[in-house]
PDB file of C-alpha atoms and ligand atoms in Angstrom:
ATOM      1  CA  UNK A  90     203.726 115.848 177.764  1.00 80.00           C
ATOM      2  CA  UNK A  91     205.281 119.305 177.638  1.00 94.00           C
ATOM      3  CA  UNK A  92     204.837 121.247 180.861  1.00 97.00           C
ATOM      4  CA  UNK A  93     202.199 123.939 180.278  1.00 98.00           C
ATOM      5  CA  UNK A  94     203.330 127.408 181.400  1.00 98.00           C
ATOM      6  CA  UNK A  95     200.992 130.325 182.143  1.00 98.00           C
ATOM      7  CA  UNK A  96     202.042 133.871 182.976  1.00 98.00           C
ATOM      8  CA  UNK A  97     198.770 135.711 183.610  1.00 98.00           C
ATOM      9  CA  UNK A  98     196.120 135.406 186.315  1.00 98.00           C
ATOM     10  CA  UNK A  99     193.402 134.913 183.687  1.00 98.00           C
ATOM     11  CA  UNK A 100     195.263 131.988 182.055  1.00 98.00           C
ATOM     12  CA  UNK A 101     195.989 130.429 185.451  1.00 98.00           C
ATOM     13  CA  UNK A 102     192.345 130.661 186.480  1.00 98.00           C
ATOM     14  CA  UNK A 103     191.161 129.196 183.169  1.00 98.00           C
ATOM     15  CA  UNK A 104     193.290 126.064 183.694  1.00 98.00           C
ATOM     16  CA  UNK A 105     192.195 125.694 187.335  1.00 99.00           C
ATOM     17  CA  UNK A 106     188.518 126.206 186.349  1.00 98.00           C
ATOM     18  CA  UNK A 107     188.835 123.310 183.865  1.00 98.00           C
ATOM     19  CA  UNK A 108     190.251 121.055 186.583  1.00 98.00           C
ATOM     20  CA  UNK A 109     187.529 122.098 189.017  1.00 98.00           C
ATOM     21  CA  UNK A 110     184.837 121.306 186.427  1.00 98.00           C
ATOM     22  CA  UNK A 111     186.315 117.815 186.161  1.00 98.00           C
ATOM     23  CA  UNK A 112     186.150 117.463 189.974  1.00 98.00           C
ATOM     24  CA  UNK A 113     189.935 117.471 190.464  1.00 99.00           C
ATOM     25  CA  UNK A 114     191.744 118.706 193.585  1.00 99.00           C
ATOM     26  CA  UNK A 115     194.640 121.147 193.285  1.00 99.00           C
ATOM     27  CA  UNK A 116     197.908 121.625 195.209  1.00 99.00           C
ATOM     28  CA  UNK A 117     200.120 124.708 194.950  1.00 99.00           C
ATOM     29  CA  UNK A 118     203.902 124.775 195.514  1.00 99.00           C
ATOM     30  CA  UNK A 119     205.158 128.383 195.610  1.00 98.00           C
ATOM     31  CA  UNK A 120     208.861 128.830 194.724  1.00 98.00           C
ATOM     32  CA  UNK A 121     211.325 131.447 193.571  1.00 98.00           C
ATOM     33  CA  UNK A 122     212.837 128.978 191.085  1.00 98.00           C
ATOM     34  CA  UNK A 123     216.459 127.756 190.946  1.00 97.00           C
ATOM     35  CA  UNK A 124     214.862 124.464 191.854  1.00 98.00           C
ATOM     36  CA  UNK A 125     216.700 121.732 193.740  1.00 97.00           C
ATOM     37  CA  UNK A 126     215.843 118.426 195.373  1.00 97.00           C
ATOM     38  CA  UNK A 127     214.139 120.272 198.256  1.00 98.00           C
ATOM     39  CA  UNK A 128     211.609 121.832 195.882  1.00 98.00           C
ATOM     40  CA  UNK A 129     211.148 118.526 194.057  1.00 98.00           C
ATOM     41  CA  UNK A 130     210.336 116.807 197.362  1.00 98.00           C
ATOM     42  CA  UNK A 131     207.549 119.392 197.806  1.00 98.00           C
ATOM     43  CA  UNK A 132     206.244 118.573 194.321  1.00 98.00           C
ATOM     44  CA  UNK A 133     206.253 114.849 195.158  1.00 98.00           C
ATOM     45  CA  UNK A 134     204.291 115.510 198.351  1.00 98.00           C
ATOM     46  CA  UNK A 135     201.862 117.721 196.405  1.00 98.00           C
ATOM     47  CA  UNK A 136     201.323 114.948 193.857  1.00 98.00           C
ATOM     48  CA  UNK A 137     200.544 112.504 196.649  1.00 98.00           C
ATOM     49  CA  UNK A 138     198.008 114.908 198.173  1.00 98.00           C
ATOM     50  CA  UNK A 139     196.125 116.281 195.145  1.00 98.00           C
ATOM     51  CA  UNK A 140     195.052 115.392 191.588  1.00 98.00           C
ATOM     52  CA  UNK A 141     196.830 118.354 189.983  1.00 98.00           C
ATOM     53  CA  UNK A 142     199.972 120.264 190.998  1.00 99.00           C
ATOM     54  CA  UNK A 143     200.824 123.871 190.175  1.00 99.00           C
ATOM     55  CA  UNK A 144     204.334 125.155 190.859  1.00 99.00           C
ATOM     56  CA  UNK A 145     204.756 128.918 190.941  1.00 99.00           C
ATOM     57  CA  UNK A 146     208.009 130.613 189.947  1.00 98.00           C
ATOM     58  CA  UNK A 147     208.354 134.239 190.929  1.00 98.00           C
ATOM     59  CA  UNK A 148     211.408 135.954 192.398  1.00 98.00           C
ATOM     60  CA  UNK A 149     209.440 138.312 194.593  1.00 98.00           C
ATOM     61  CA  UNK A 150     211.098 141.754 194.734  1.00 98.00           C
ATOM     62  CA  UNK A 151     209.169 142.894 197.813  1.00 97.00           C
ATOM     63  CA  UNK A 152     210.796 140.329 200.111  1.00 98.00           C
ATOM     64  CA  UNK A 153     214.318 141.626 199.362  1.00 97.00           C
ATOM     65  CA  UNK A 154     215.735 144.799 200.958  1.00 96.00           C
ATOM     66  CA  UNK A 155     217.599 147.145 198.578  1.00 95.00           C
ATOM     67  CA  UNK A 156     220.992 145.898 199.848  1.00 94.00           C
ATOM     68  CA  UNK A 157     220.066 142.204 199.422  1.00 95.00           C
ATOM     69  CA  UNK A 158     220.563 139.756 196.553  1.00 95.00           C
ATOM     70  CA  UNK A 159     217.453 140.299 194.381  1.00 97.00           C
ATOM     71  CA  UNK A 160     219.529 141.098 191.260  1.00 96.00           C
ATOM     72  CA  UNK A 161     221.914 138.175 191.691  1.00 95.00           C
ATOM     73  CA  UNK A 162     219.381 135.618 192.987  1.00 96.00           C
ATOM     74  CA  UNK A 163     219.865 132.496 190.802  1.00 96.00           C
ATOM     75  CA  UNK A 164     217.429 132.344 187.881  1.00 97.00           C
ATOM     76  CA  UNK A 165     217.266 129.229 185.698  1.00 96.00           C
ATOM     77  CA  UNK A 166     213.798 128.888 184.216  1.00 97.00           C
ATOM     78  CA  UNK A 167     214.851 126.501 181.448  1.00 97.00           C
ATOM     79  CA  UNK A 168     216.384 124.020 183.887  1.00 98.00           C
ATOM     80  CA  UNK A 169     213.453 124.488 186.279  1.00 98.00           C
ATOM     81  CA  UNK A 170     211.007 123.619 183.492  1.00 98.00           C
ATOM     82  CA  UNK A 171     212.961 120.443 182.647  1.00 98.00           C
ATOM     83  CA  UNK A 172     213.002 119.382 186.309  1.00 98.00           C
ATOM     84  CA  UNK A 173     209.282 120.050 186.741  1.00 98.00           C
ATOM     85  CA  UNK A 174     208.474 118.168 183.581  1.00 98.00           C
ATOM     86  CA  UNK A 175     210.412 115.178 184.879  1.00 98.00           C
ATOM     87  CA  UNK A 176     208.601 115.480 188.231  1.00 98.00           C
ATOM     88  CA  UNK A 177     205.281 115.395 186.331  1.00 98.00           C
ATOM     89  CA  UNK A 178     204.137 118.779 187.576  1.00 98.00           C
ATOM     90  CA  UNK A 179     200.882 119.741 185.820  1.00 98.00           C
ATOM     91  CA  UNK A 180     201.322 123.506 185.429  1.00 98.00           C
ATOM     92  CA  UNK A 181     203.978 126.174 185.926  1.00 98.00           C
ATOM     93  CA  UNK A 182     202.704 129.628 186.841  1.00 99.00           C
ATOM     94  CA  UNK A 183     205.502 132.129 186.186  1.00 98.00           C
ATOM     95  CA  UNK A 184     204.037 135.636 186.327  1.00 98.00           C
ATOM     96  CA  UNK A 185     206.024 138.781 185.599  1.00 97.00           C
ATOM     97  CA  UNK A 186     206.501 141.512 188.226  1.00 97.00           C
ATOM     98  CA  UNK A 187     203.988 143.630 186.272  1.00 97.00           C
ATOM     99  CA  UNK A 188     201.342 140.907 186.654  1.00 97.00           C
ATOM    100  CA  UNK A 189     201.966 140.593 190.394  1.00 98.00           C
ATOM    101  CA  UNK A 190     202.387 144.278 191.175  1.00 98.00           C
ATOM    102  CA  UNK A 191     200.335 146.320 188.710  1.00 97.00           C
ATOM    103  CA  UNK A 192     200.400 150.118 188.400  1.00 97.00           C
ATOM    104  CA  UNK A 193     199.543 151.813 191.682  1.00 98.00           C
ATOM    105  CA  UNK A 194     199.931 148.623 193.735  1.00 98.00           C
ATOM    106  CA  UNK A 195     199.515 149.790 197.338  1.00 98.00           C
ATOM    107  CA  UNK A 196     198.455 146.840 199.498  1.00 98.00           C
ATOM    108  CA  UNK A 197     200.557 144.914 201.974  1.00 98.00           C
ATOM    109  CA  UNK A 198     199.825 142.171 204.478  1.00 98.00           C
ATOM    110  CA  UNK A 199     201.462 142.394 207.858  1.00 98.00           C
ATOM    111  CA  UNK A 200     201.360 139.450 210.264  1.00 98.00           C
ATOM    112  CA  UNK A 201     202.429 140.350 213.792  1.00 97.00           C
ATOM    113  CA  UNK A 202     203.603 137.957 216.542  1.00 96.00           C
ATOM    114  CA  UNK A 203     205.313 135.002 214.868  1.00 97.00           C
ATOM    115  CA  UNK A 204     206.880 137.258 212.210  1.00 97.00           C
ATOM    116  CA  UNK A 205     208.617 139.493 214.759  1.00 97.00           C
ATOM    117  CA  UNK A 206     211.652 137.587 216.181  1.00 98.00           C
ATOM    118  CA  UNK A 207     214.531 135.873 214.298  1.00 98.00           C
ATOM    119  CA  UNK A 208     214.309 136.750 210.575  1.00 98.00           C
ATOM    120  CA  UNK A 209     211.755 139.434 211.427  1.00 98.00           C
ATOM    121  CA  UNK A 210     214.515 141.284 213.304  1.00 97.00           C
ATOM    122  CA  UNK A 211     217.337 140.429 210.910  1.00 95.00           C
ATOM    123  CA  UNK A 212     215.290 141.152 207.732  1.00 96.00           C
ATOM    124  CA  UNK A 213     212.476 143.560 208.775  1.00 96.00           C
ATOM    125  CA  UNK A 214     211.030 143.870 205.234  1.00 95.00           C
ATOM    126  CA  UNK A 215     210.934 140.103 204.626  1.00 98.00           C
ATOM    127  CA  UNK A 216     207.730 138.665 206.079  1.00 98.00           C
ATOM    128  CA  UNK A 217     205.542 141.520 204.815  1.00 98.00           C
ATOM    129  CA  UNK A 218     206.763 140.778 201.291  1.00 98.00           C
ATOM    130  CA  UNK A 219     206.294 137.027 201.727  1.00 98.00           C
ATOM    131  CA  UNK A 220     202.805 137.296 203.275  1.00 98.00           C
ATOM    132  CA  UNK A 221     201.593 139.645 200.544  1.00 98.00           C
ATOM    133  CA  UNK A 222     202.898 137.594 197.628  1.00 98.00           C
ATOM    134  CA  UNK A 223     201.735 134.274 199.103  1.00 99.00           C
ATOM    135  CA  UNK A 224     198.255 135.706 199.761  1.00 98.00           C
ATOM    136  CA  UNK A 225     198.127 136.832 196.124  1.00 98.00           C
ATOM    137  CA  UNK A 226     199.283 133.446 194.812  1.00 99.00           C
ATOM    138  CA  UNK A 227     196.675 131.659 196.947  1.00 99.00           C
ATOM    139  CA  UNK A 228     193.896 134.010 195.812  1.00 98.00           C
ATOM    140  CA  UNK A 229     194.985 133.775 192.178  1.00 98.00           C
ATOM    141  CA  UNK A 230     195.205 129.980 192.043  1.00 98.00           C
ATOM    142  CA  UNK A 231     192.574 128.979 194.624  1.00 98.00           C
ATOM    143  CA  UNK A 232     194.230 125.641 195.529  1.00 99.00           C
ATOM    144  CA  UNK A 233     192.934 123.106 198.077  1.00 99.00           C
ATOM    145  CA  UNK A 234     196.364 122.807 199.654  1.00 98.00           C
ATOM    146  CA  UNK A 235     199.639 124.710 199.480  1.00 99.00           C
ATOM    147  CA  UNK A 236     202.989 123.233 200.503  1.00 98.00           C
ATOM    148  CA  UNK A 237     206.006 125.003 202.016  1.00 98.00           C
ATOM    149  CA  UNK A 238     209.335 123.638 203.247  1.00 98.00           C
ATOM    150  CA  UNK A 239     210.115 123.497 206.963  1.00 98.00           C
ATOM    151  CA  UNK A 240     213.575 124.855 206.184  1.00 97.00           C
ATOM    152  CA  UNK A 241     211.823 128.243 206.281  1.00 98.00           C
ATOM    153  CA  UNK A 242     209.978 127.267 209.449  1.00 98.00           C
ATOM    154  CA  UNK A 243     209.193 130.808 210.581  1.00 98.00           C
ATOM    155  CA  UNK A 244     207.843 131.608 207.096  1.00 98.00           C
ATOM    156  CA  UNK A 245     205.611 128.525 207.345  1.00 98.00           C
ATOM    157  CA  UNK A 246     204.222 129.722 210.713  1.00 98.00           C
ATOM    158  CA  UNK A 247     203.619 133.232 209.335  1.00 98.00           C
ATOM    159  CA  UNK A 248     201.723 131.799 206.360  1.00 98.00           C
ATOM    160  CA  UNK A 249     199.650 129.493 208.590  1.00 98.00           C
ATOM    161  CA  UNK A 250     198.730 132.458 210.823  1.00 98.00           C
ATOM    162  CA  UNK A 251     197.788 134.605 207.808  1.00 98.00           C
ATOM    163  CA  UNK A 252     195.601 131.888 206.259  1.00 98.00           C
ATOM    164  CA  UNK A 253     193.676 131.415 209.526  1.00 98.00           C
ATOM    165  CA  UNK A 254     193.339 135.155 210.151  1.00 98.00           C
ATOM    166  CA  UNK A 255     192.151 135.955 206.617  1.00 98.00           C
ATOM    167  CA  UNK A 256     189.854 132.886 206.344  1.00 98.00           C
ATOM    168  CA  UNK A 257     191.612 131.794 203.156  1.00 98.00           C
ATOM    169  CA  UNK A 258     190.032 128.466 202.098  1.00 98.00           C
ATOM    170  CA  UNK A 259     193.258 126.465 201.790  1.00 99.00           C
ATOM    171  CA  UNK A 260     195.151 123.918 203.907  1.00 98.00           C
ATOM    172  CA  UNK A 261     198.808 124.786 204.483  1.00 98.00           C
ATOM    173  CA  UNK A 262     201.185 121.819 204.763  1.00 98.00           C
ATOM    174  CA  UNK A 263     204.815 121.874 205.888  1.00 98.00           C
ATOM    175  CA  UNK A 264     207.317 119.428 204.397  1.00 98.00           C
ATOM    176  CA  UNK A 265     210.580 118.188 205.987  1.00 97.00           C
ATOM    177  CA  UNK A 266     213.851 119.912 205.077  1.00 98.00           C
ATOM    178  CA  UNK A 267     215.826 118.178 202.333  1.00 98.00           C
ATOM    179  CA  UNK A 268     219.539 117.918 203.155  1.00 98.00           C
ATOM    180  CA  UNK A 269     222.845 117.240 201.427  1.00 98.00           C
ATOM    181  CA  UNK A 270     224.892 114.222 202.578  1.00 97.00           C
ATOM    182  CA  UNK A 271     226.739 116.298 205.201  1.00 97.00           C
ATOM    183  CA  UNK A 272     223.458 117.624 206.604  1.00 97.00           C
ATOM    184  CA  UNK A 273     223.459 121.076 204.980  1.00 98.00           C
ATOM    185  CA  UNK A 274     219.863 122.150 204.318  1.00 98.00           C
ATOM    186  CA  UNK A 275     219.329 122.488 200.558  1.00 98.00           C
ATOM    187  CA  UNK A 276     218.829 126.083 199.446  1.00 97.00           C
ATOM    188  CA  UNK A 277     219.074 127.919 196.129  1.00 95.00           C
ATOM    189  CA  UNK A 278     221.509 130.295 197.876  1.00 95.00           C
ATOM    190  CA  UNK A 279     223.986 127.433 198.526  1.00 97.00           C
ATOM    191  CA  UNK A 280     225.057 128.055 194.914  1.00 95.00           C
ATOM    192  CA  UNK A 281     226.795 131.240 196.132  1.00 96.00           C
ATOM    193  CA  UNK A 282     229.229 129.290 198.343  1.00 98.00           C
ATOM    194  CA  UNK A 283     232.863 128.803 197.316  1.00 98.00           C
ATOM    195  CA  UNK A 284     234.171 125.215 197.743  1.00 98.00           C
ATOM    196  CA  UNK A 285     235.908 126.255 201.002  1.00 98.00           C
ATOM    197  CA  UNK A 286     232.740 127.910 202.334  1.00 98.00           C
ATOM    198  CA  UNK A 287     230.662 124.912 201.293  1.00 98.00           C
ATOM    199  CA  UNK A 288     232.846 122.716 203.538  1.00 98.00           C
ATOM    200  CA  UNK A 289     232.290 125.014 206.529  1.00 98.00           C
ATOM    201  CA  UNK A 290     228.541 125.243 205.740  1.00 98.00           C
ATOM    202  CA  UNK A 291     228.121 121.544 206.517  1.00 98.00           C
ATOM    203  CA  UNK A 292     229.068 122.279 210.138  1.00 98.00           C
ATOM    204  CA  UNK A 293     225.922 124.351 210.768  1.00 98.00           C
ATOM    205  CA  UNK A 294     223.660 121.323 211.038  1.00 98.00           C
ATOM    206  CA  UNK A 295     226.223 119.380 213.104  1.00 98.00           C
ATOM    207  CA  UNK A 296     226.667 122.195 215.639  1.00 98.00           C
ATOM    208  CA  UNK A 297     222.873 122.564 215.850  1.00 98.00           C
ATOM    209  CA  UNK A 298     222.381 118.819 216.372  1.00 98.00           C
ATOM    210  CA  UNK A 299     224.898 118.890 219.252  1.00 98.00           C
ATOM    211  CA  UNK A 300     223.129 121.826 220.926  1.00 98.00           C
ATOM    212  CA  UNK A 301     219.711 120.178 220.482  1.00 97.00           C
ATOM    213  CA  UNK A 302     221.035 116.940 221.974  1.00 97.00           C
ATOM    214  CA  UNK A 303     222.435 118.781 225.021  1.00 97.00           C
ATOM    215  CA  UNK A 304     219.047 120.424 225.630  1.00 96.00           C
ATOM    216  CA  UNK A 305     217.166 117.164 225.051  1.00 95.00           C
ATOM    217  CA  UNK A 306     219.330 115.635 227.804  1.00 95.00           C
ATOM    218  CA  UNK A 307     218.222 118.363 230.230  1.00 95.00           C
ATOM    219  CA  UNK A 308     221.083 120.841 229.697  1.00 97.00           C
ATOM    220  CA  UNK A 309     220.493 124.567 230.139  1.00 97.00           C
ATOM    221  CA  UNK A 310     219.361 126.368 226.999  1.00 97.00           C
ATOM    222  CA  UNK A 311     221.626 129.363 227.669  1.00 97.00           C
ATOM    223  CA  UNK A 312     224.701 127.062 227.855  1.00 97.00           C
ATOM    224  CA  UNK A 313     223.775 125.202 224.649  1.00 98.00           C
ATOM    225  CA  UNK A 314     223.208 128.500 222.814  1.00 98.00           C
ATOM    226  CA  UNK A 315     226.505 130.028 224.009  1.00 98.00           C
ATOM    227  CA  UNK A 316     228.454 126.868 223.106  1.00 98.00           C
ATOM    228  CA  UNK A 317     226.774 126.602 219.698  1.00 98.00           C
ATOM    229  CA  UNK A 318     227.448 130.245 218.927  1.00 98.00           C
ATOM    230  CA  UNK A 319     231.129 129.877 219.830  1.00 98.00           C
ATOM    231  CA  UNK A 320     231.411 126.595 217.889  1.00 98.00           C
ATOM    232  CA  UNK A 321     230.064 128.188 214.696  1.00 98.00           C
ATOM    233  CA  UNK A 322     232.590 131.033 214.904  1.00 98.00           C
ATOM    234  CA  UNK A 323     235.370 128.484 215.593  1.00 98.00           C
ATOM    235  CA  UNK A 324     234.292 126.462 212.522  1.00 98.00           C
ATOM    236  CA  UNK A 325     234.767 129.546 210.329  1.00 98.00           C
ATOM    237  CA  UNK A 326     231.371 131.258 210.101  1.00 98.00           C
ATOM    238  CA  UNK A 327     231.867 135.003 209.769  1.00 98.00           C
ATOM    239  CA  UNK A 328     228.810 136.269 211.625  1.00 97.00           C
ATOM    240  CA  UNK A 329     225.759 134.861 213.385  1.00 98.00           C
ATOM    241  CA  UNK A 330     222.356 136.565 213.291  1.00 98.00           C
ATOM    242  CA  UNK A 331     220.841 134.154 215.816  1.00 98.00           C
ATOM    243  CA  UNK A 332     221.274 130.741 217.433  1.00 98.00           C
ATOM    244  CA  UNK A 333     218.211 130.420 219.646  1.00 98.00           C
ATOM    245  CA  UNK A 334     215.844 127.869 221.111  1.00 98.00           C
ATOM    246  CA  UNK A 335     212.216 128.882 220.720  1.00 97.00           C
ATOM    247  CA  UNK A 336     208.829 127.286 221.214  1.00 95.00           C
ATOM    248  CA  UNK A 337     207.914 125.400 218.029  1.00 95.00           C
ATOM    249  CA  UNK A 338     204.351 126.734 217.973  1.00 90.00           C
ATOM    250  CA  UNK A 339     204.482 130.418 218.862  1.00 92.00           C
ATOM    251  CA  UNK A 340     208.257 131.000 218.509  1.00 95.00           C
ATOM    252  CA  UNK A 341     208.406 132.446 222.040  1.00 95.00           C
ATOM    253  CA  UNK A 342     211.961 132.530 223.460  1.00 95.00           C
ATOM    254  CA  UNK A 343     212.818 129.595 225.762  1.00 95.00           C
ATOM    255  CA  UNK A 344     215.427 129.332 228.504  1.00 87.00           C
ATOM    256  CA  UNK A 345     217.753 130.072 230.156  1.00 94.00           C
ATOM    257  CA  UNK A 346     217.281 126.761 232.055  1.00 93.00           C
ATOM    258  CA  UNK A 347     216.224 123.307 230.831  1.00 88.00           C
ATOM    259  CA  UNK A 348     213.603 123.324 228.064  1.00 85.00           C
ATOM    260  CA  UNK A 349     209.862 123.250 228.668  1.00 85.00           C
ATOM    261  CA  UNK A 350     207.227 122.878 225.970  1.00 84.00           C
ATOM    262  CA  UNK A 351     208.358 121.969 222.470  1.00 90.00           C
ATOM    263  CA  UNK A 352     211.837 123.449 221.903  1.00 96.00           C
ATOM    264  CA  UNK A 353     213.052 124.104 218.376  1.00 97.00           C
ATOM    265  CA  UNK A 354     216.476 125.495 217.554  1.00 98.00           C
ATOM    266  CA  UNK A 355     216.783 128.280 214.955  1.00 98.00           C
ATOM    267  CA  UNK A 356     220.047 129.512 213.443  1.00 98.00           C
ATOM    268  CA  UNK A 357     221.117 132.037 210.819  1.00 98.00           C
ATOM    269  CA  UNK A 358     224.828 132.410 210.061  1.00 98.00           C
ATOM    270  CA  UNK A 359     226.925 134.094 207.405  1.00 98.00           C
ATOM    271  CA  UNK A 360     229.741 132.787 205.235  1.00 98.00           C
ATOM    272  CA  UNK A 361     231.028 135.822 203.339  1.00 97.00           C
ATOM    273  CA  UNK A 362     227.993 137.299 201.582  1.00 95.00           C
ATOM    274  CA  UNK A 363     225.886 134.156 201.960  1.00 96.00           C
ATOM    275  CA  UNK A 364     223.372 133.857 204.764  1.00 97.00           C
ATOM    276  CA  UNK A 365     222.411 130.307 205.734  1.00 98.00           C
ATOM    277  CA  UNK A 366     219.385 129.449 207.888  1.00 98.00           C
ATOM    278  CA  UNK A 367     218.351 126.182 209.480  1.00 98.00           C
ATOM    279  CA  UNK A 368     216.130 124.880 212.261  1.00 98.00           C
ATOM    280  CA  UNK A 369     215.173 121.635 213.858  1.00 97.00           C
TER     281      UNK A 369
HETATM  282  O1  PAF O1899     210.227 130.287 200.224  1.00 69.46           O
HETATM  283  C1  PAF O1899     210.228 130.885 199.125  1.00 69.46           C
HETATM  284  O2  PAF O1899     210.788 130.435 198.131  1.00 69.46           O
HETATM  285  C2  PAF O1899     209.517 132.237 199.031  1.00 69.46           C
HETATM  286  O3  PAF O1899     209.643 132.968 200.211  1.00 69.46           O
HETATM  287  C3  PAF O1899     208.034 132.110 198.618  1.00 69.46           C
HETATM  288  C4  PAF O1899     207.228 131.356 199.655  1.00 69.46           C
HETATM  289  C5  PAF O1899     207.932 131.411 197.275  1.00 69.46           C
HETATM  290  C6  PAF O1899     207.411 133.510 198.484  1.00 69.46           C
HETATM  291  O4  PAF O1899     208.069 134.272 197.530  1.00 69.46           O
END
């Protein structure tokens, strides 16, 4: 069957209403397209959890700062459609910017706390844009569950907080990060990397694993962070936004001594104009 595509809220709601009438459950997988195996693993999980799966494709302008890569962000709808068809997705919702942000659009959702450290400091505009667009997608589609990758772990926590705070009737599920053979977390932005940068990129996960192991063995967090930071620069990363252990639940800073609670390591590092993030 050809993958049905809708581009308006009314058409989306008409399809979902038909499914609801038939008693079917619905899962939503929000994406910005340029789909890879990571996205497809989310679709597979969605298919296991619900009767019908909607993937959304919208490169959301409000989560990019003016100096960021909105214009060059990879766009490949034709390939995405073929991949989703193969994955047996039931519906693609690909609205235009005019559908998502109509004339006079003036509303934004701001989630404090978990959105403030890490990417909240490095990209201050980002989580407001994400929270607002995800709230809209959830309200437009009205799914039972929505699935997000743990690669964007802080984003997942922000969305969970927002859904609880706004009483949105949906269950948010996180899915494990899909990785290349050398451990690099899959990301649409990996397409920006030159072959030489791609080789260095594989070191991010290895350096993180070493730091996490040192802390798991009782080592001081401040030592593991300093060594990891230095190792990334030595491997050829150009700049590091953060390399920090934080509590997995509330993202509070841990350290400097041995870890208490549930430590999770977060890193963001640059190779040329490409910013890579990972956590684990
Ligand atoms: O993770 C992404 O691809 C985006 O931030 C999301 C959740 C689709 C919102 O635009």
